[in-house]
Amino acid sequence: MELRRWPRKNDPDSIRARQEALAPRLDDNGEVFAHDLAPFASATEAITGVALVPVAVVGPIDIELGDYALEEPEGRLVERGRMNEGVFVPLANTEGGLSVSLYRGARAVGESGGFRTHVVRDRITRASAFLFADAAQALAFSRWIEGQLEEMKAWLASEPVANLSTHAKLRELETHVVGPMCHVMYAYTTGDACGMNMITRNSYALNQGFVLDRTPVKPARAMLEGNMGGDKKVSARYFERGGHGKTVIAEATLTEEAVRRVLKTSLDDLAELAFVGTHGAVASGMQSVAFTPATAIAAMFTATGQDIGMVGTSSMAHGTAHLVEGGLHVSMRLASLEVATVGGGTTLPYARSWLRLLGCAGPGKVYRLAQIVAAATLSLEISASAAMATAGSENFYRAHFERGGLR
Amino acid sequence: MELRRWPRKNDPDSIRARQEALAPRLDDNGEVFAHDLAPFASATEAITGVALVPVAVVGPIDIELGDYALEEPEGRLVERGRMNEGVFVPLANTEGGLSVSLYRGARAVGESGGFRTHVVRDRITRASAFLFADAAQALAFSRWIEGQLEEMKAWLASEPVANLSTHAKLRELETHVVGPMCHVMYAYTTGDACGMNMITRNSYALNQGFVLDRTPVKPARAMLEGNMGGDKKVSARYFERGGHGKTVIAEATLTEEAVRRVLKTSLDDLAELAFVGTHGAVASGMQSVAFTPATAIAAMFTATGQDIGMVGTSSMAHGTAHLVEGGLHVSMRLASLEVATVGGGTTLPYARSWLRLLGCAGPGKVYRLAQIVAAATLSLEISASAAMATAGSENFYRAHFERGGLR
Amino acid sequence: MELRRWPRKNDPDSIRARQEALAPRLDDNGEVFAHDLAPFASATEAITGVALVPVAVVGPIDIELGDYALEEPEGRLVERGRMNEGVFVPLANTEGGLSVSLYRGARAVGESGGFRTHVVRDRITRASAFLFADAAQALAFSRWIEGQLEEMKAWLASEPVANLSTHAKLRELETHVVGPMCHVMYAYTTGDACGMNMITRNSYALNQGFVLDRTPVKPARAMLEGNMGGDKKVSARYFERGGHGKTVIAEATLTEEAVRRVLKTSLDDLAELAFVGTHGAVASGMQSVAFTPATAIAAMFTATGQDIGMVGTSSMAHGTAHLVEGGLHVSMRLASLEVATVGGGTTLPYARSWLRLLGCAGPGKVYRLAQIVAAATLSLEISASAAMATAGSENFYRAHFERGGLR
Amino acid sequence: MELRRWPRKNDPDSIRARQEALAPRLDDNGEVFAHDLAPFASATEAITGVALVPVAVVGPIDIELGDYALEEPEGRLVERGRMNEGVFVPLANTEGGLSVSLYRGARAVGESGGFRTHVVRDRITRASAFLFADAAQALAFSRWIEGQLEEMKAWLASEPVANLSTHAKLRELETHVVGPMCHVMYAYTTGDACGMNMITRNSYALNQGFVLDRTPVKPARAMLEGNMGGDKKVSARYFERGGHGKTVIAEATLTEEAVRRVLKTSLDDLAELAFVGTHGAVASGMQSVAFTPATAIAAMFTATGQDIGMVGTSSMAHGTAHLVEGGLHVSMRLASLEVATVGGGTTLPYARSWLRLLGCAGPGKVYRLAQIVAAATLSLEISASAAMATAGSENFYRAHFERGGLR
């Protein structure tokens, strides 16, 4: 084990050196080292083997999808049309019951007329922080920088530094002064990429090449991120407003017939569960109202090469259930769904294939993907709720108890 | 595509039927269907293919680990000893820079004397809810059920129903009455499993076989979960107290020398970043104080077969940094780290191998795994912080900008 | 204005000196100086004048009150009986519409059978903090101090220091370790007093005379309060569990007839408003579900000499509305209602009189007062909700628009 | 007690009738009925007596105040100058130690160069809610209404309805769609009034006269407030952004000498307490970082006729402490300080006098008042912190233990 320092490169020799050093600790048949790592060589450093997760596929999920585009120059989302589709969804998971439960929810909605999905907002934020001697300076800086947005856009467009991303477009900036700090929230759009690297590059360039150069008040320190940016930790700010990915709403109106036949429960049962679950969420200080959004999101993220570290933030969910004429209206708002169809893990084998299954590989597909994830999430939520809503939650129990899954 | 209804079985014919139905939509070389799915047949329904994620390995991470056991009959954690180890960690990820950054943090700590880790609590909760006509009834029920703990334990131990889990041991119960609802938080330990299925089975049995049978006040409805249980949604309750997995603390005291040499920054820079980041977290209503805990947790969860839907809740993190004699004390508290070394995805190929690398495969290893995950999480946090703490966060930027990763 | 240093004493000469120094700035008829301050001389330092607030009285509010006592030695609340009463409530306020609106809500409930109120918990917490070199030490301390509860109780009972409060009884202690800190939540009961001074004295004595003397691990610093105690800032901890005052629930089931006749709206209107208001609360990150609990609480606190600085924490409210057979069940849970009938401002003229009106002056009355405040709060909540629930909220508007109040 | 229905009028006969009906319950010397109620007759209904609270005055507090005005047409705050002043503050309270402690903090700051205060934002929000059949409709409505701001301003300016407030100027509107609801946050400025009644009137008029008339999508229900407006309940939204009153920052840099001499502690002690208190706040899920902001705010609100029901929301506080060259920089950000110098309780006797003492009676004074409240709040925070920061918090203890106050 004397490899100090541990090699980080992904050339065949380095990979083999790592594998040989670790083999004695693995004491197995070497399955994790048996795959060709070449296609992944540029994905991350120190690659040594693979993880393999089984993928269930269920469908079709009937969705009326919106077709969205960003309207320039402001980057406002515009809906250009709507279309109906039946989508098959890949669910990388090892949880017995997950895929059939999600499918059951989708069927109940399908028999009720299908899902309708909407993209409400698209922004991704990097929040730099500037530390001053006092709040007076931080406020003066704040007033100055809030007036620089158009200048900043022009500066970035002039490509003043090599390797800036032109996909990442600065749209708004907002400041927050507390104590001697001024946090600056740069909100971007990043096309079909998730875009954290892009906006990191551009924000760093802005801070170093524009802000520090021009500010009338010099900060003692400039930090690329001061923890108001919403990256990988849930927060009230991004739960309410979105701004770290796509804000998406999926909805459906369940009919009594579908609920009874497919979900084996009743509209009243579901409405009562929603009442109890909403107040249970509030009582425990949940930053969501939902039962199990992360389950579906994790399964789709893992299959399609999304950033798994964003499962928590992408799962900030606000669900509702409301008795209406003709059934129970149910919906799920995902405030900050961080999905991509280009860049990062989405470009790799396997992920790319599953994105193709969804009709979501490559540019121009990210709003479609966001909507499908939201509909799948609501599918599972409906089914899990139905299982819990039956007398004594018998069905939820059976799902965990009697199925043949792993225990 | 006329497969209605979509088959859920995992026999070879059903698998093939699904693959053939979907192949036209994939339009690729069929890589996702090329693996033998038999070993995964009992993992979940409707298995159709695989996802494959590259795994980086870095190490050794120097950790002084505690050796813990549950003391019966109360299930209190007892530390039986401490030992030093160098651990190699598998990181399933596609994020350029992640593995080298984590390793850099680990080296800085290694040169500063290593990590020390502690397991503080171990509980997993299912919160059933009982709906009554009014609060008076809910309160009467609450007073009754709070006196039933010992009876319940005895009842479960008598194995009154087939297929109850004997690994899931009920430890405490707590109630919360709001409006006409009484939420009942059943807190269990579940050995080395994560245990959600176990505690679902046992809680359902308790509700149906014990509670509804004996309660002096009959509820209108009994629901297996009323959303106070902390499953897959972050909440203030479980951030503060733990109770949905292991509460773990990792800590280290960074020396000035190690910070300068390995992290290319200074103790003051790190302390100032911690000041700004803590207040940024508060300002944005984050339910954590940390920069990027989910990144390391996601990578280790994916490699080792943990429940990816629990990445968000497991990442509820409370980090601190404090200048002390001899350096900067840094720590990370993970309130509800939901890890397992038996059951669920951990029993499957690949996951099992990576657990072996960690010395964490099988029974008796779960506290070890929890501690390693915490140390790895703090490693990455230190390194990411160091990158952001340098003048203008130049190093953080470089990590995203200049490396050869995917964009 | 050359009074440096400003005198703090309350003897007649000092009072007059302050009044004379300030009179030129007031430039009025001297009304604020016209009252005899002698009865208030021991209330606080530097007394110079008075504030006078008009008090409305409305009633009767029909309440079925519980009769509660603490069961020794554990301090558990026991309900000894229930009785019906019509209570007149004093509301110190200058908000047009407040008193009539509250009265209207009470009448609607009166016609529906009256309120029922319940006291669920009674504790008041001081959270000291001990700072160590690292988390290992903080955890060792935590394990030690958690075993000292009975010793501590005995020590306090032995009156080891002069002037300890014997009314403040230590009931439980709980620890929370994060980083190098161990927070220690001392939970007391304090009889009919609010008790912050008592528990401050006793906790200080515990820290100095017991903890620092006996702890096997010496802290670098001991702080009487480390901000986990819930004093005067709302927090998720005390919203959920109570522990800073009385946890009280008020409830009623509104009949359709009463809602229509008195509240000029319908059960459905109220239920729909509750749906919207609950989700609005969640969306904005409110640490309550309610419309206007603080209004009633502030008015009763000001009249009865409670600590006005506790209006915010006492107003942490979790309201529910649920359609049931026979009407709409409504309830309000006040998690941490900080009321007293002895000590502090309650001993002073005016406050004492208004407490008498409530039948709440002096010892043995604090649970009664807590319940009346909760019922009054729910009265106003019902009426304000009804005003907002009518078509376009016309009645709510009229209440603000057409009445003769101040604008 | 046969007064059903209880009279609400404030004519002498009605007042006397109430007093006579209640006198037997009071059983005292009648002090609460002894005051002339005529000056308060228009303040609220059913006036029956008074509450009287002693008022301490301390000062001078040395403050460098900003001079602010709203810049039309957008209502942005502009700073026109800064001036130094010594202010005496009235503190209506019955808490022994409060006034001397606040004064001690002010003296320490005075010896360190004084406070500096800043007003950052001024808005007050009424959040109406519109309920639709589904989210699609709510979103269509949302897109429509977001485009109506300028039209709405013009409509309000045309005085289409009698009795609209011209002081309340609509500035922005923002929507939030969740489920079938569209919440509409109308943000106003209201001159020197708090303005809740004004904005209620104007928002109701907007909803009834503009929105319902013109909207292309008809809502099933329109509610004047749907609980996203931040009125009287603390929330993450208004803690972060302000928008329910004035966002104010007070700051000072304490010198070592002043801390030692006046506060009897050290810069390090204060910095360590801030570290512990900040993390304690996070651990307990506080929606603030501060020790005791509500105490000072409650005392000033009660003296100056502010809305006591707003003590909780006005006390949402974000404090910082940061070691800098020359001392410890301390600051307090009050996100939503709801103060007025005209309207409501501020117009009444006593309140008006205390506002005069502050130089804050009448129009054009509200930003001054907001800044003085913030400085007073930070004064008390500094002193309370100093008491807790000394070894074992001895001074904090003494303040509660040895003083001659009420217990």
Coordinates of C-alpha atoms in Angstrom, one line a residue, chain B residues 2-256:
Chain B
E2 CA -48.4 -2.4 -27.0
L3 CA -47.3 -3.9 -23.8
R4 CA -50.2 -2.7 -21.7
R5 CA -50.0 -3.5 -18.9
W6 CA -46.3 -3.1 -18.6
P7 CA -44.8 -6.4 -17.1
R8 CA -43.2 -6.1 -13.7
K9 CA -41.6 -9.5 -13.3
N10 CA -37.9 -10.1 -13.5
D11 CA -37.9 -13.5 -15.2
P12 CA -35.8 -13.6 -18.3
D13 CA -38.8 -13.4 -20.7
S14 CA -40.3 -10.4 -19.0
I15 CA -36.9 -8.6 -19.0
R16 CA -36.4 -9.4 -22.6
A17 CA -39.9 -8.2 -23.5
R18 CA -39.2 -4.9 -21.8
Q19 CA -35.9 -4.5 -23.5
E20 CA -37.3 -5.3 -26.9
A21 CA -40.1 -2.9 -26.5
L22 CA -37.8 -0.1 -25.5
A23 CA -34.9 -0.7 -27.9
P24 CA -36.3 1.4 -30.7
R25 CA -36.5 4.4 -28.3
L26 CA -32.9 4.0 -27.2
D27 CA -31.4 3.9 -30.7
D28 CA -27.9 3.1 -29.4
N29 CA -25.5 0.2 -29.0
G30 CA -27.5 -1.4 -26.3
E31 CA -24.9 -1.0 -23.6
V32 CA -27.6 -0.6 -20.9
F33 CA -29.1 -4.0 -21.8
A34 CA -25.7 -5.8 -22.1
H35 CA -25.3 -6.8 -18.4
D36 CA -26.5 -9.9 -16.7
L37 CA -29.4 -8.8 -14.6
A38 CA -29.9 -12.1 -12.7
P39 CA -27.9 -11.0 -9.7
F40 CA -30.3 -8.0 -9.3
A41 CA -33.5 -9.8 -10.0
S42 CA -34.7 -9.6 -6.4
A43 CA -33.6 -6.0 -6.0
T44 CA -36.6 -4.3 -7.5
E45 CA -39.4 -4.9 -10.0
A46 CA -39.3 -4.3 -13.8
I47 CA -35.6 -4.4 -14.1
T48 CA -34.6 -3.7 -17.6
G49 CA -31.0 -2.6 -17.7
V50 CA -28.2 -1.0 -15.7
A51 CA -26.7 2.4 -14.9
L52 CA -22.9 2.4 -14.5
V53 CA -21.1 5.1 -12.6
P54 CA -17.3 5.4 -12.6
V55 CA -15.7 5.1 -9.1
A56 CA -12.7 7.0 -8.0
V57 CA -10.7 5.7 -5.0
V58 CA -8.5 7.9 -2.9
G59 CA -6.7 7.5 0.4
P60 CA -5.5 6.7 2.8
I61 CA -7.6 9.0 5.0
D62 CA -6.2 8.8 8.5
I63 CA -9.0 8.4 11.1
E64 CA -9.1 7.6 14.7
L65 CA -12.3 5.6 14.8
G66 CA -14.4 4.8 17.8
D67 CA -15.7 1.3 18.4
Y68 CA -19.4 1.4 19.4
A69 CA -22.0 -1.0 20.5
L70 CA -25.6 -0.7 21.7
E71 CA -26.0 -1.4 25.4
E72 CA -29.1 -3.4 26.2
P73 CA -31.8 -3.1 27.2
E74 CA -32.0 0.6 26.5
G75 CA -30.1 0.7 23.3
R76 CA -27.7 3.5 24.4
L77 CA -24.5 3.8 22.4
V78 CA -21.4 2.8 24.3
E79 CA -17.8 3.4 23.1
R80 CA -15.7 0.4 23.7
G81 CA -12.4 1.7 22.3
R82 CA -10.7 3.7 19.7
M83 CA -8.3 2.8 16.9
N84 CA -6.3 4.5 14.2
E85 CA -6.6 3.5 10.6
G86 CA -5.9 4.6 7.0
V87 CA -8.9 4.2 4.9
F88 CA -9.4 4.2 1.1
V89 CA -12.7 5.6 0.1
P90 CA -14.7 4.8 -3.1
L91 CA -16.4 7.8 -4.7
A92 CA -18.9 7.1 -7.4
N93 CA -19.1 10.4 -9.3
T94 CA -18.6 12.2 -12.5
E95 CA -17.5 15.6 -11.1
G96 CA -14.0 16.6 -12.1
G97 CA -12.0 17.7 -9.1
L98 CA -14.1 15.9 -6.5
S99 CA -11.8 13.0 -5.7
V100 CA -8.6 15.0 -5.8
S101 CA -10.1 17.7 -3.7
L102 CA -11.4 15.3 -1.1
Y103 CA -8.0 13.6 -1.0
R104 CA -6.3 17.0 -0.6
G105 CA -8.4 17.7 2.5
A106 CA -7.6 14.3 3.9
R107 CA -3.9 14.9 3.4
A108 CA -4.0 18.2 5.2
V109 CA -5.7 16.5 8.1
G110 CA -3.4 13.6 7.9
E111 CA -0.4 16.0 8.3
S112 CA -2.3 17.6 11.2
G113 CA -2.7 14.4 13.2
G114 CA -5.7 12.8 11.5
F115 CA -9.5 12.8 12.0
R116 CA -11.3 11.8 15.1
T117 CA -14.8 10.5 14.7
H118 CA -17.7 9.8 17.1
V119 CA -21.1 8.2 16.9
V120 CA -23.5 10.1 19.1
R121 CA -26.9 8.5 18.5
D122 CA -28.5 5.7 16.6
R123 CA -32.3 5.6 16.0
I124 CA -34.6 5.3 13.1
T125 CA -38.1 6.6 13.3
R126 CA -41.5 5.8 11.8
A127 CA -44.1 8.3 12.8
S128 CA -47.7 7.0 12.5
A129 CA -50.6 9.3 12.9
F130 CA -54.0 8.8 14.4
L131 CA -56.9 11.1 13.5
F132 CA -59.6 11.7 16.0
A133 CA -62.8 13.8 16.3
D134 CA -61.0 16.4 18.3
A135 CA -57.9 17.3 20.2
A136 CA -59.4 16.1 23.5
Q137 CA -59.6 12.6 22.1
A138 CA -56.1 12.9 20.6
L139 CA -54.7 14.0 23.9
A140 CA -56.4 11.2 25.8
F141 CA -54.9 8.8 23.3
S142 CA -51.5 10.4 23.6
R143 CA -51.5 10.0 27.4
W144 CA -52.5 6.4 27.0
I145 CA -50.0 5.4 24.3
E146 CA -47.1 7.1 26.1
G147 CA -47.6 4.6 28.9
Q148 CA -47.5 1.6 26.6
L149 CA -43.9 1.4 25.6
E150 CA -42.8 -1.5 27.8
E151 CA -46.0 -3.5 26.8
M152 CA -45.3 -2.8 23.2
K153 CA -41.7 -4.1 23.5
A154 CA -42.9 -7.2 25.1
W155 CA -45.6 -7.7 22.6
L156 CA -43.2 -7.4 19.7
A157 CA -40.8 -9.7 21.4
S158 CA -43.5 -12.3 21.6
E159 CA -43.7 -12.4 17.8
P160 CA -47.4 -12.2 17.7
V161 CA -47.4 -11.9 13.9
A162 CA -45.4 -13.7 11.2
N163 CA -42.6 -11.9 9.5
L164 CA -41.9 -9.2 12.1
S165 CA -38.4 -8.1 12.2
T166 CA -36.5 -9.0 15.3
H167 CA -33.6 -6.8 14.2
A168 CA -35.8 -3.7 14.6
K169 CA -36.0 -3.0 18.3
L170 CA -38.4 -0.4 19.5
R171 CA -36.6 1.9 21.9
E172 CA -38.8 5.0 22.6
L173 CA -42.0 6.5 21.6
E174 CA -43.0 10.1 21.6
T175 CA -46.3 11.8 20.7
H176 CA -47.2 15.1 19.2
V177 CA -50.8 16.4 19.3
V178 CA -51.9 19.1 16.9
G179 CA -55.5 19.7 16.1
P180 CA -57.4 16.4 16.1
M181 CA -54.2 14.4 15.2
C182 CA -51.9 12.4 17.4
H183 CA -48.6 11.7 15.7
V184 CA -46.7 8.8 17.3
M185 CA -42.9 8.7 16.7
Y186 CA -41.7 5.1 17.1
A187 CA -37.9 5.2 17.5
Y188 CA -36.1 1.9 16.7
T189 CA -32.6 0.6 16.3
T190 CA -32.2 -1.8 13.4
G191 CA -28.8 -3.3 13.7
D192 CA -26.6 -2.8 10.7
A193 CA -29.5 -2.3 8.3
C194 CA -31.0 1.1 7.4
G195 CA -34.2 -0.6 8.4
M196 CA -37.1 1.4 6.9
N197 CA -38.8 -1.8 5.8
M198 CA -38.4 -3.5 9.1
I199 CA -39.7 -0.6 11.1
T200 CA -42.6 -0.2 8.6
R201 CA -43.6 -3.8 9.2
N202 CA -43.3 -3.6 12.9
S203 CA -45.0 -0.2 13.2
Y204 CA -47.9 -1.5 11.1
A205 CA -48.2 -4.5 13.3
L206 CA -48.1 -2.4 16.4
N207 CA -50.8 -0.1 15.0
Q208 CA -53.1 -2.9 13.9
G209 CA -52.4 -5.6 16.4
F210 CA -51.7 -3.6 19.5
V211 CA -52.9 0.0 19.4
L212 CA -56.2 -0.3 17.6
D213 CA -57.0 -3.3 19.7
R214 CA -56.3 -1.8 23.1
T215 CA -56.7 1.9 22.8
P216 CA -59.5 3.3 25.1
V217 CA -60.1 6.1 22.5
K218 CA -60.9 4.9 19.0
P219 CA -59.3 6.9 16.2
A220 CA -61.3 7.7 13.1
R221 CA -58.2 6.8 11.0
A222 CA -54.8 5.3 11.6
M223 CA -52.1 6.2 9.1
L224 CA -48.7 4.4 9.1
E225 CA -46.9 7.7 8.5
G226 CA -48.1 11.2 9.0
N227 CA -44.9 13.1 7.9
M228 CA -43.3 13.6 11.3
G229 CA -40.9 10.6 10.7
G230 CA -38.2 12.4 8.9
D231 CA -38.0 10.0 6.0
K232 CA -36.4 11.5 2.9
K233 CA -37.3 15.1 3.6
V234 CA -35.0 17.3 5.7
S235 CA -36.6 18.7 8.8
A236 CA -35.6 20.8 11.8
R237 CA -36.6 18.0 14.1
Y238 CA -34.1 15.5 12.7
F239 CA -31.5 18.1 12.0
E240 CA -31.4 19.0 15.7
R241 CA -31.9 15.7 17.4
G242 CA -31.0 13.0 14.9
G243 CA -33.3 10.0 15.1
H244 CA -33.2 9.0 11.4
G245 CA -30.0 7.2 11.2
K246 CA -26.7 7.7 12.9
T247 CA -25.7 11.1 14.5
V248 CA -22.0 11.3 13.8
I249 CA -19.3 13.9 14.4
A250 CA -16.0 14.1 12.6
E251 CA -13.3 16.5 13.8
A252 CA -9.7 17.5 13.2
T253 CA -7.4 20.3 14.3
L254 CA -5.6 21.7 11.2
T255 CA -2.1 23.0 11.8
E256 CA -0.9 26.2 10.2

